[in-house]
Amino acid sequence: MTGVRIAGTGHTHFGQFPERTGRDLFAEASAGAIEGAGVEREDIEALFYGNFMGELAEDQGHQGPLMAEMAGVRAPATRFESACASSGVAVREAVKNIRNGEADAILVGGAERMTNLGTAGATKALSIAADELFEIRAGMNFPGAYALMAQAYFSEYGGDREDLAHIAVKNHENALENESAQYQRAITVEDVLEAPPVAEPLGLYDACPITDGASAMVLVSDDFAEREGIDAPVSITGTGQGSDRMALADREYLARTPAATAAAEEAYADAGIGSDDIEVAEVHDCFTIAEVLAIESLGFFEPGEGIGAARAGETTRDGSIPINLSGGLKAKGHPVGATGTSQIVELASVLSGEHVNSDAVPDARIGLTHNAGGTVASTTVHILEVRS
Amino acid sequence: MTGVRIAGTGHTHFGQFPERTGRDLFAEASAGAIEGAGVEREDIEALFYGNFMGELAEDQGHQGPLMAEMAGVRAPATRFESACASSGVAVREAVKNIRNGEADAILVGGAERMTNLGTAGATKALSIAADELFEIRAGMNFPGAYALMAQAYFSEYGGDREDLAHIAVKNHENALENESAQYQRAITVEDVLEAPPVAEPLGLYDACPITDGASAMVLVSDDFAEREGIDAPVSITGTGQGSDRMALADREYLARTPAATAAAEEAYADAGIGSDDIEVAEVHDCFTIAEVLAIESLGFFEPGEGIGAARAGETTRDGSIPINLSGGLKAKGHPVGATGTSQIVELASVLSGEHVNSDAVPDARIGLTHNAGGTVASTTVHILEVRS
């Protein structure tokens, strides 16, 4: 079984670009990835593409072949949708295809156009990642769902809004010099606590923004990289996926995300490592509480200890395990279908020493990405390693 | 590399069930597949699921984990969307996963709820499988698009509405005793010619209906089938996928579907056979002209000869290569996301001697399914073989 290398990456600015189309955004990101890889377009054997709300935001389904066209690639194209984990799932299947010799080079990526819907429209569109029959009709939306998870966490383990605020502050700080990020702006704990409430206990700065953007990468087999002389120092060495029941009311706990734990365990076993080996990670912080749940579910901290660790600075750039050096969804932005690939693009950059924040982890060789859909009803985890 | 067997299949009635939800439909189909396979739910390692318009018809995205829940399966679940080829693409990735040892048993299927949208609503929702910027905004819908393809075909090769009518008549005849079919009702060439026009040269009976329904199957590895003593006489021995440019205006020809040819060539090579080996096929006849284009693109007839062959009866149950013994999309119905799996469910039944129309091809051992998305911008082809 061959290894899988990240040969080139592309990323639009994340932000508010209501005048840009999804296809325009993906054209930019895919061109960056293909040209960065130095791979000929005719050598790319497939597009695996993630998108969540194209049907609602652009009246555009069937984006697989459309986005292949935008990338200038004439190869079978498949769209994956798993809510906010859409491109994470696309990456996973691409990794398996390359490992198993089904293809030598696959373009993987995602895009989302959201801000043209406005805040209320985008919030409504996002809600279709929840259970329509038993949650959406009852008035549930995602800020409300994660607020319930935060309340359950506080009730089970303790913690408060101020603890969570440290996560938002950290992620904004990490994004300060990341030119891809939607917000390159520092905030304080006070800013977070004084921000307008969204759903108790979450305020505006506990939530990631609504974002337009795209990301892409070219994944290649070891053989292909060596044959073509491609410089690709970072490999994807582990992949895992987990699913959970859709509706919060059907879960055993609200303060844990077992789909993430299942995905992480599979990815660790796949890479032949453990959670202790992870030196840096990009996790799905759609809300501050989501980052807490992630770092616990991934095994970095025991259940109930993530929030204290975050407050104590263990997840900052100077901490024991820096989390979201890109700025995370919170500050980099969250164009839903683009996020899974974006996390890998950013982490690969960190590990290869090319990221503005690489200096935070100059010796790091192993990192993890965690991409979650809905209230973590879908999760993918990927392990990235610098080859020695 | 292990072979892939069809261990069990499930299928709802196809028809107008606006009071049923997509989840209810898939629960029925998946239960049929799992119980028919005799596989324990905990042995199923993934759900690969196709759906096209859930975001519009039911305000429900993120259907992967939801449908796993409906199937009683706790395993990673992924939704594939490739317009009307959504579950065909899901099948393809499931086949590759099993072959490569990634899983021993995968639940694959699809569902679509459409009739609750009404005819105009469903037609509008279907249109998002075309190019929004360059086709939909110009007023294009699918009857119009296939009418252009029919006109191009007539112009290049000859043929007329009456030739096409024979295809509709044949498919209705094939569906007469198929209890899954939406229409179990014979029609005449005169009925087709006198039906209300939809888009010149296509009339109402040249088009498949709008349909609610679901289909599913359990795919297993050879080893798993033998170990568990599962009776599964039909294997999937070839898979292929092709993509084309989205907009008709960007295509070189309108009277050919090269994505289908690419998919077929890949599937034939994969199975180690040629088009001459195919004894029976289910093809994507969303419109009568689509069946003509399919049987030519798949290599059963030369370009320009498919329409004459159909009129001469070569594709009837008594012809040289029976096409759509199930009734096809035309008479069995076309719940978009369910169609790709449904074609395989029906063909496996024909090949194993259990279908009401198995007597038309009592000695057939090799068959093909062809599932197309949009104006054949996406295609998957699968080869099914009875093991000797």
XYZ file of N, CA and C in Angstrom, chain B residues 100-325:
678
model
N -10.783 -3.411 -1.865
C -9.476 -3.077 -1.321
C -9.326 -3.410 0.155
N -10.334 -4.123 0.672
C -10.211 -4.576 2.047
C -10.489 -3.506 3.084
N -11.038 -2.370 2.652
C -11.359 -1.315 3.627
C -12.565 -1.709 4.475
N -13.433 -2.562 3.944
C -14.620 -3.016 4.682
C -15.057 -4.344 4.084
N -15.752 -5.133 4.905
C -16.266 -6.428 4.432
C -17.746 -6.345 4.057
N -18.448 -5.389 4.641
C -19.885 -5.289 4.386
C -20.294 -3.823 4.439
N -20.881 -3.338 3.359
C -21.315 -1.936 3.284
C -22.771 -1.895 2.841
N -23.549 -1.084 3.539
C -24.920 -0.801 3.111
C -24.857 0.352 2.109
N -25.452 0.135 0.951
C -25.450 1.164 -0.099
C -26.888 1.390 -0.522
N -27.231 2.630 -0.759
C -28.594 2.869 -1.220
C -28.837 4.324 -1.495
N -30.094 4.619 -1.717
C -30.457 6.003 -1.976
C -31.940 6.186 -1.798
N -32.335 7.429 -1.641
C -33.756 7.748 -1.492
C -34.014 9.129 -2.048
N -35.245 9.335 -2.459
C -35.642 10.682 -2.864
C -37.127 10.860 -2.600
N -37.448 11.996 -2.034
C -38.838 12.410 -1.887
C -39.023 13.578 -2.838
N -39.987 13.492 -3.726
C -40.120 14.497 -4.773
C -41.549 15.006 -4.939
N -42.536 14.103 -4.823
C -43.880 14.510 -5.260
C -44.510 15.534 -4.321
N -43.983 15.629 -3.092
C -44.507 16.667 -2.191
C -44.230 18.066 -2.726
N -43.276 18.184 -3.644
C -42.965 19.497 -4.239
C -43.942 19.868 -5.344
N -44.750 18.917 -5.810
C -45.593 19.185 -6.981
C -44.751 19.123 -8.249
N -45.432 19.066 -9.388
C -44.709 18.896 -10.653
C -43.809 20.088 -10.950
N -44.333 21.287 -10.776
C -43.523 22.475 -11.079
C -42.352 22.585 -10.098
N -42.632 22.326 -8.829
C -41.575 22.408 -7.818
C -40.494 21.377 -8.058
N -40.899 20.160 -8.401
C -39.909 19.109 -8.638
C -39.099 19.416 -9.899
N -39.756 19.939 -10.911
C -39.039 20.286 -12.151
C -38.005 21.369 -11.868
N -38.368 22.328 -11.049
C -37.432 23.392 -10.676
C -36.275 22.813 -9.854
N -36.612 21.950 -8.919
C -35.556 21.348 -8.086
C -34.611 20.508 -8.953
N -35.170 19.775 -9.900
C -34.323 18.968 -10.785
C -33.370 19.845 -11.593
N -33.801 21.063 -11.890
C -32.998 21.920 -12.765
C -31.649 22.255 -12.158
N -31.502 22.141 -10.828
C -30.209 22.489 -10.221
C -29.122 21.470 -10.554
N -29.489 20.428 -11.299
C -28.465 19.513 -11.823
C -27.824 20.060 -13.093
N -28.365 21.146 -13.624
C -27.781 21.807 -14.798
C -26.901 22.969 -14.335
N -26.341 23.679 -15.286
C -25.437 24.779 -14.962
C -26.269 26.028 -14.639
N -26.244 26.415 -13.366
C -27.117 27.510 -12.920
C -26.819 28.801 -13.678
N -25.535 29.082 -13.865
C -25.163 30.381 -14.423
C -25.467 30.474 -15.919
N -25.245 29.376 -16.626
C -25.338 29.451 -18.091
C -26.510 28.667 -18.682
N -27.234 27.916 -17.860
C -28.384 27.179 -18.394
C -29.674 27.534 -17.652
N -29.648 27.375 -16.324
C -30.895 27.561 -15.575
C -31.394 29.004 -15.703
N -30.468 29.954 -15.589
C -30.891 31.368 -15.690
C -31.464 31.694 -17.046
N -31.040 30.925 -18.054
C -31.559 31.142 -19.408
C -32.903 30.442 -19.616
N -33.394 29.767 -18.569
C -34.702 29.139 -18.676
C -34.668 27.667 -19.010
N -33.473 27.098 -19.069
C -33.344 25.675 -19.384
C -33.872 24.821 -18.236
N -34.639 23.787 -18.601
C -34.918 22.736 -17.625
C -34.627 21.401 -18.310
N -34.828 20.287 -17.619
C -34.364 19.019 -18.195
C -35.168 18.535 -19.394
N -36.496 18.700 -19.387
C -37.196 18.346 -20.637
C -36.645 19.150 -21.818
N -36.370 20.416 -21.594
C -35.817 21.242 -22.669
C -34.438 20.790 -23.097
N -33.620 20.438 -22.149
C -32.253 20.008 -22.464
C -32.268 18.718 -23.275
N -33.063 17.756 -22.834
C -33.115 16.482 -23.584
C -33.813 16.661 -24.931
N -34.717 17.636 -25.025
C -35.321 17.936 -26.327
C -34.254 18.435 -27.301
N -33.331 19.263 -26.795
C -32.225 19.719 -27.650
C -31.361 18.540 -28.086
N -31.130 17.636 -27.181
C -30.315 16.465 -27.524
C -31.043 15.597 -28.560
N -32.351 15.478 -28.417
C -33.130 14.699 -29.395
C -33.090 15.368 -30.763
N -33.238 16.681 -30.761
C -33.198 17.396 -32.049
C -31.831 17.248 -32.703
N -30.794 17.338 -31.898
C -29.448 17.167 -32.453
C -29.275 15.762 -33.012
N -29.828 14.796 -32.311
C -29.720 13.402 -32.773
C -30.478 13.232 -34.097
N -31.712 13.702 -34.130
C -32.506 13.594 -35.364
C -31.776 14.262 -36.527
N -31.191 15.424 -36.222
C -30.526 16.192 -37.266
C -29.276 15.460 -37.767
N -28.550 14.831 -36.857
C -27.309 14.160 -37.260
C -27.554 12.781 -37.874
N -28.529 12.059 -37.287
C -28.663 10.651 -37.704
C -30.023 10.308 -38.286
N -30.979 11.211 -38.200
C -32.348 10.862 -38.582
C -33.108 10.286 -37.400
N -34.369 9.938 -37.662
C -35.230 9.443 -36.586
C -36.343 10.427 -36.323
N -37.383 9.949 -35.650
C -38.511 10.849 -35.380
C -39.211 10.439 -34.079
N -40.231 11.174 -33.765
C -40.947 10.957 -32.512
C -41.493 9.541 -32.419
N -41.917 9.011 -33.548
C -42.499 7.664 -33.521
C -41.441 6.615 -33.172
N -40.226 6.821 -33.671
C -39.144 5.900 -33.281
C -38.982 5.890 -31.759
N -38.938 7.094 -31.198
C -38.752 7.187 -29.744
C -39.919 6.554 -28.994
N -41.107 6.681 -29.568
C -42.307 6.173 -28.884
C -42.185 4.684 -28.575
N -41.510 3.953 -29.456
C -41.366 2.515 -29.215
C -40.615 2.214 -27.920
N -39.748 3.106 -27.535
C -39.002 2.895 -26.287
C -39.923 3.029 -25.083
N -40.767 4.051 -25.112
C -41.720 4.225 -24.008
C -42.675 3.030 -23.923
N -43.147 2.595 -25.056
C -44.089 1.462 -25.087
C -43.422 0.212 -24.500
N -42.200 -0.055 -24.951
C -41.456 -1.213 -24.433
C -41.270 -1.147 -22.919
N -40.882 0.015 -22.418
C -40.585 0.093 -20.988
C -41.854 -0.047 -20.143
N -42.954 0.504 -20.636
C -44.220 0.278 -19.923
C -44.594 -1.202 -19.948
N -44.365 -1.858 -21.064
C -44.697 -3.283 -21.147
C -43.848 -4.097 -20.163
N -42.559 -3.724 -20.078
C -41.692 -4.451 -19.150
C -42.131 -4.293 -17.697
N -42.740 -3.152 -17.389
C -43.115 -2.870 -16.000
C -44.448 -3.489 -15.594
N -45.150 -4.074 -16.573
C -46.529 -4.502 -16.296
C -46.653 -5.364 -15.040
N -45.722 -6.270 -14.864
C -45.829 -7.171 -13.702
C -44.780 -6.865 -12.633
N -44.109 -5.722 -12.740
C -43.116 -5.366 -11.729
C -43.792 -4.577 -10.619
N -43.982 -5.207 -9.493
C -44.764 -4.564 -8.423
C -44.061 -3.360 -7.816
N -42.762 -3.188 -8.075
C -42.085 -1.980 -7.603
C -42.398 -0.770 -8.469
N -42.934 -0.995 -9.640
C -43.036 0.078 -10.637
C -44.161 1.066 -10.340
N -43.883 2.311 -10.692
C -44.894 3.356 -10.536
C -46.061 3.128 -11.498
N -45.758 2.737 -12.721
C -46.825 2.506 -13.716
C -46.830 1.059 -14.157
N -47.837 0.339 -13.767
C -48.028 -1.021 -14.287
C -49.192 -0.954 -15.264
N -48.910 -0.364 -16.408
C -49.996 -0.023 -17.318
C -49.411 0.039 -18.726
N -50.039 -0.663 -19.654
C -49.553 -0.676 -21.035
C -49.939 0.619 -21.749
N -49.062 1.073 -22.613
C -49.396 2.216 -23.475
C -49.068 1.831 -24.920
N -49.639 2.590 -25.860
C -49.415 2.319 -27.285
C -48.595 3.448 -27.901
N -48.052 3.186 -29.075
C -47.334 4.230 -29.803
C -48.251 5.441 -30.015
N -49.492 5.157 -30.284
C -50.465 6.247 -30.479
C -50.612 7.095 -29.200
N -50.669 6.412 -28.058
C -50.745 7.158 -26.786
C -49.568 8.124 -26.660
N -48.395 7.630 -27.005
C -47.194 8.463 -26.855
C -47.267 9.657 -27.804
N -47.660 9.387 -29.032
C -47.676 10.465 -30.036
C -48.756 11.488 -29.738
N -49.811 11.056 -29.088
C -50.930 11.968 -28.799
C -50.811 12.639 -27.439
N -49.811 12.253 -26.664
C -49.656 12.840 -25.328
C -49.315 14.323 -25.450
N -49.635 15.084 -24.432
C -49.331 16.519 -24.485
C -47.843 16.756 -24.739
N -47.516 17.728 -25.592
C -46.101 18.034 -25.817
C -45.471 18.604 -24.548
N -44.209 18.274 -24.346
C -43.479 18.819 -23.193
C -42.422 19.797 -23.694
N -41.568 19.328 -24.560
C -40.576 20.197 -25.208
C -40.267 19.509 -26.527
N -40.587 20.135 -27.596
C -40.472 19.537 -28.931
C -39.076 18.956 -29.149
N -38.921 17.702 -29.530
C -39.922 16.729 -29.990
C -40.469 15.813 -28.899
N -40.224 16.119 -27.634
C -40.627 15.194 -26.565
C -42.013 15.519 -26.029
N -42.817 14.478 -25.842
C -44.125 14.632 -25.224
C -44.132 14.034 -23.830
N -45.265 14.076 -23.191
C -45.364 13.635 -21.799
C -44.881 12.196 -21.625
N -45.190 11.323 -22.586
C -44.825 9.924 -22.432
C -43.387 9.626 -22.876
N -42.688 10.638 -23.316
C -41.242 10.481 -23.533
C -40.449 10.710 -22.248
N -41.124 11.193 -21.226
C -40.430 11.573 -19.989
C -40.743 10.597 -18.877
N -39.758 10.365 -18.001
C -40.037 9.574 -16.808
C -40.878 10.417 -15.853
N -41.586 9.764 -14.938
C -42.412 10.510 -13.984
C -41.587 11.060 -12.819
N -42.262 11.823 -11.982
C -41.692 12.293 -10.710
C -42.138 11.291 -9.648
N -41.200 10.883 -8.829
C -41.396 9.648 -8.050
C -40.815 9.778 -6.651
N -41.465 9.156 -5.695
C -40.907 8.964 -4.357
C -40.465 7.513 -4.226
N -39.336 7.299 -3.570
C -38.932 5.904 -3.373
C -37.517 5.777 -2.850
N -37.180 4.552 -2.488
C -35.838 4.256 -1.972
C -35.441 2.850 -2.379
N -34.139 2.630 -2.419
C -33.603 1.313 -2.738
C -32.319 1.132 -1.947
N -31.947 -0.102 -1.725
C -30.738 -0.365 -0.928
C -30.225 -1.761 -1.200
N -28.966 -1.954 -0.908
C -28.411 -3.308 -0.970
C -27.238 -3.397 -0.008
N -26.936 -4.628 0.380
C -25.749 -4.873 1.196
C -24.721 -5.520 0.284
N -23.563 -4.878 0.173
C -22.452 -5.443 -0.597
C -21.460 -6.062 0.379
N -20.967 -7.235 0.037
C -20.020 -7.919 0.930
C -18.852 -8.478 0.127
N -17.772 -8.712 0.820
C -16.602 -9.354 0.190
C -16.869 -10.848 0.013
N -16.130 -11.457 -0.900
C -16.229 -12.910 -1.083
C -16.009 -13.644 0.240
N -14.957 -13.265 0.926
C -14.622 -13.926 2.186
C -15.756 -13.852 3.185
N -16.300 -12.654 3.323
C -17.383 -12.461 4.290
C -18.567 -13.348 3.917
N -18.915 -13.369 2.632
C -20.062 -14.169 2.187
C -19.834 -15.644 2.491
N -18.616 -16.104 2.232
C -18.354 -17.527 2.458
C -18.319 -17.861 3.942
N -17.686 -16.967 4.702
C -17.592 -17.188 6.147
C -18.979 -17.207 6.793
N -19.843 -16.305 6.335
C -21.163 -16.175 6.956
C -22.216 -17.048 6.272
N -21.793 -17.772 5.241
C -22.752 -18.637 4.548
C -23.875 -17.878 3.867
N -23.528 -16.726 3.288
C -24.545 -15.890 2.634
C -24.718 -16.321 1.177
N -25.955 -16.529 0.795
C -26.280 -16.893 -0.581
C -26.357 -15.610 -1.401
N -25.360 -15.387 -2.224
C -25.301 -14.140 -2.997
C -24.735 -14.469 -4.368
N -25.608 -14.908 -5.276
C -25.110 -15.445 -6.550
C -24.572 -14.400 -7.524
N -24.890 -13.112 -7.285
C -24.500 -12.091 -8.261
C -23.405 -11.201 -7.682
N -22.367 -10.984 -8.475
C -21.251 -10.117 -8.067
C -21.211 -8.861 -8.930
N -20.650 -7.809 -8.379
C -20.344 -6.614 -9.178
C -18.886 -6.760 -9.598
N -18.670 -6.916 -10.887
C -17.324 -7.242 -11.363
C -16.661 -6.089 -12.116
N -17.411 -5.026 -12.351
C -16.815 -3.890 -13.045
C -17.463 -2.595 -12.624
N -16.655 -1.554 -12.513
C -17.195 -0.229 -12.169
C -16.467 0.822 -12.991
N -17.197 1.813 -13.448
C -16.597 2.905 -14.211
C -17.360 4.196 -13.969
N -16.666 5.301 -14.115
C -17.301 6.609 -13.904
C -16.766 7.587 -14.926
N -17.620 8.425 -15.431
C -17.202 9.475 -16.349
C -17.877 10.786 -16.027
N -17.197 11.877 -16.329
C -17.794 13.205 -16.168
C -17.650 13.970 -17.474
N -18.528 14.916 -17.667
C -18.458 15.767 -18.852
C -18.678 17.206 -18.404
N -18.511 18.126 -19.310
C -18.793 19.514 -18.976
C -20.277 19.636 -18.660
N -20.604 20.575 -17.772
C -21.982 20.674 -17.284
C -22.938 21.169 -18.361
N -22.573 22.271 -19.006
C -23.533 22.952 -19.880
C -23.495 22.338 -21.278
N -24.667 22.122 -21.848
C -24.739 21.577 -23.216
C -23.952 22.442 -24.192
N -23.996 23.745 -23.985
C -23.333 24.658 -24.917
C -21.822 24.459 -24.965
N -21.276 23.839 -23.934
C -19.834 23.611 -23.883
C -19.429 22.253 -24.450
N -20.397 21.476 -24.905
C -20.082 20.133 -25.407
C -19.761 20.171 -26.899
N -18.975 19.220 -27.316
C -18.621 19.125 -28.729
C -19.810 18.604 -29.545
N -20.514 17.615 -28.993
C -21.688 17.031 -29.652
C -22.840 17.005 -28.667
N -24.045 17.155 -29.153
C -25.213 16.945 -28.291
C -25.811 15.563 -28.518
N -25.396 14.901 -29.557
C -26.010 13.625 -29.918
C -25.186 12.431 -29.432
N -24.218 12.706 -28.584
C -23.433 11.625 -27.984
C -23.201 11.952 -26.513
N -22.929 10.942 -25.729
C -22.679 11.162 -24.302
C -21.343 10.507 -23.928
N -20.263 11.248 -24.138
C -18.929 10.665 -23.916
C -18.651 10.270 -22.469
N -19.327 10.892 -21.507
C -19.108 10.480 -20.110
C -19.562 9.034 -19.917
N -20.629 8.662 -20.621
C -21.111 7.279 -20.524
C -20.142 6.331 -21.212
N -19.599 6.754 -22.335
C -18.630 5.910 -23.035
C -17.389 5.701 -22.172
N -16.922 6.767 -21.549
C -15.746 6.648 -20.675
C -16.026 5.713 -19.512
N -17.204 5.865 -18.915
C -17.559 5.005 -17.774
C -17.655 3.551 -18.210
N -18.251 3.337 -19.383
C -18.420 1.962 -19.866
C -17.067 1.341 -20.188
N -16.216 2.097 -20.849
C -14.898 1.526 -21.196
C -14.130 1.143 -19.937
N -14.217 2.003 -18.918
C -13.532 1.676 -17.664
C -14.143 0.424 -17.031
N -15.460 0.343 -17.042
C -16.127 -0.807 -16.410
C -15.854 -2.101 -17.175
N -15.860 -2.040 -18.493
C -15.555 -3.235 -19.293
C -14.131 -3.718 -19.006
N -13.192 -2.775 -19.016
C -11.798 -3.153 -18.756
C -11.663 -3.739 -17.355
N -12.379 -3.131 -16.426
C -12.323 -3.580 -15.032
C -12.819 -5.020 -14.917
N -13.898 -5.331 -15.633
C -14.486 -6.676 -15.552
C -13.798 -7.645 -16.523
N -12.960 -7.098 -17.391
C -12.289 -7.953 -18.370
C -13.238 -8.482 -19.430
N -14.187 -7.662 -19.819
C -15.154 -8.064 -20.851
C -15.270 -6.940 -21.880
N -16.128 -7.130 -22.874
C -16.425 -6.081 -23.845
C -17.925 -5.878 -23.931
N -18.329 -4.868 -24.678
C -19.772 -4.577 -24.765
C -20.538 -5.758 -25.355
N -19.869 -6.538 -26.178
C -20.545 -7.702 -26.775
C -20.933 -8.751 -25.743
N -20.295 -8.720 -24.606
C -20.598 -9.728 -23.585
C -21.863 -9.410 -22.792
N -22.335 -8.180 -22.905
C -23.500 -7.783 -22.106
C -24.767 -8.412 -22.701
N -25.514 -9.093 -21.853
C -26.705 -9.802 -22.332
C -27.990 -9.076 -21.987
N -27.938 -8.176 -21.027
C -29.134 -7.478 -20.556
C -28.656 -6.227 -19.810
N -29.421 -5.147 -19.888
C -28.955 -3.905 -19.242
C -30.117 -3.068 -18.732
N -29.826 -2.345 -17.659
C -30.710 -1.292 -17.165
C -30.013 0.033 -17.463
N -30.632 0.880 -18.283
C -30.004 2.161 -18.619
C -30.893 3.325 -18.191
N -30.278 4.482 -18.114
C -30.903 5.673 -17.533
C -31.799 6.377 -18.568
N -33.029 5.914 -18.681
C -33.974 6.453 -19.664
C -34.868 7.519 -19.040
N -34.248 8.591 -18.571
C -35.057 9.671 -17.994
C -35.977 10.270 -19.064
N -35.510 10.212 -20.321
C -36.337 10.530 -21.476
C -36.076 9.428 -22.509
N -36.990 9.245 -23.435
C -36.803 8.180 -24.432
C -35.488 8.372 -25.181
N -35.166 9.619 -25.534
C -33.919 9.861 -26.266
C -32.708 9.449 -25.434
N -32.820 9.558 -24.117
C -31.688 9.189 -23.256
C -31.370 7.710 -23.390
N -32.395 6.887 -23.599
C -32.130 5.450 -23.774
C -31.376 5.213 -25.082
N -31.754 5.949 -26.120
C -31.046 5.818 -27.403
C -29.577 6.194 -27.237
N -29.339 7.340 -26.619
C -27.955 7.788 -26.429
C -27.177 6.785 -25.569
N -27.854 6.204 -24.582
C -27.173 5.257 -23.689
C -26.751 4.006 -24.452
N -27.662 3.413 -25.180
C -27.318 2.114 -25.804
C -26.250 2.281 -26.880
N -26.148 3.498 -27.424
C -25.037 3.757 -28.358
C -23.736 4.017 -27.593
N -23.805 4.858 -26.577
C -22.581 5.212 -25.845
C -21.974 4.005 -25.144
N -22.810 3.055 -24.773
C -22.320 1.863 -24.084
C -21.719 0.852 -25.051
N -21.885 1.109 -26.356
C -21.280 0.226 -27.345
C -22.185 -0.898 -27.816
N -23.458 -0.889 -27.430
C -24.368 -1.950 -27.890
C -24.730 -1.744 -29.368
N -24.785 -0.499 -29.769
C -25.098 -0.141 -31.157
C -24.179 0.996 -31.589
N -23.902 1.071 -32.870
C -23.077 2.160 -33.394
C -23.829 3.489 -33.269
N -23.095 4.606 -33.194
C -23.760 5.919 -33.183
C -24.711 6.044 -34.376
N -25.931 6.441 -34.104
C -26.923 6.595 -35.158
C -27.758 5.361 -35.409
N -27.348 4.231 -34.857
C -28.105 3.000 -35.107
C -29.001 2.582 -33.948
N -28.851 3.256 -32.814
C -29.632 2.857 -31.638
C -31.122 3.068 -31.834
N -31.475 4.157 -32.485
C -32.898 4.466 -32.595
C -33.599 3.466 -33.512
N -32.918 3.075 -34.582
C -33.493 2.078 -35.486
C -33.572 0.712 -34.813
N -32.548 0.396 -34.041
C -32.533 -0.891 -33.342
C -33.688 -0.961 -32.345
N -33.904 0.147 -31.645
C -35.007 0.168 -30.682
C -36.337 -0.021 -31.400
N -36.504 0.666 -32.536
C -37.765 0.547 -33.269
C -37.937 -0.862 -33.837
N -36.820 -1.476 -34.209
C -36.890 -2.830 -34.773
C -37.092 -3.896 -33.692
N -37.145 -3.477 -32.438
C -37.434 -4.442 -31.377
C -36.215 -5.143 -30.799
N -35.034 -4.673 -31.152
C -33.837 -5.368 -30.657
C -33.612 -5.194 -29.153
N -34.279 -4.203 -28.576
C -34.092 -3.965 -27.135
C -35.302 -4.417 -26.313
N -36.264 -5.051 -26.941
C -37.406 -5.587 -26.192
C -36.998 -6.862 -25.473
N -37.924 -7.414 -24.721
C -37.620 -8.633 -23.970
C -37.264 -9.800 -24.889
N -37.721 -9.732 -26.123
C -37.411 -10.805 -27.072
C -36.265 -10.430 -28.005
N -35.683 -9.260 -27.825
C -34.658 -8.783 -28.748
C -33.271 -9.313 -28.417
N -32.287 -8.810 -29.171
C -30.926 -9.302 -29.004
C -30.317 -8.841 -27.675
N -30.710 -7.676 -27.193
C -30.229 -7.200 -25.893
C -31.358 -6.454 -25.183
N -32.075 -7.164 -24.343
C -33.188 -6.522 -23.634
C -32.702 -5.373 -22.745
N -33.357 -4.232 -22.915
C -32.982 -3.034 -22.150
C -34.133 -2.655 -21.234
N -33.808 -2.441 -19.967
C -34.784 -1.984 -18.979
C -35.935 -2.961 -18.792
N -35.594 -4.185 -18.479
C -36.631 -5.183 -18.160
C -37.422 -4.792 -16.918
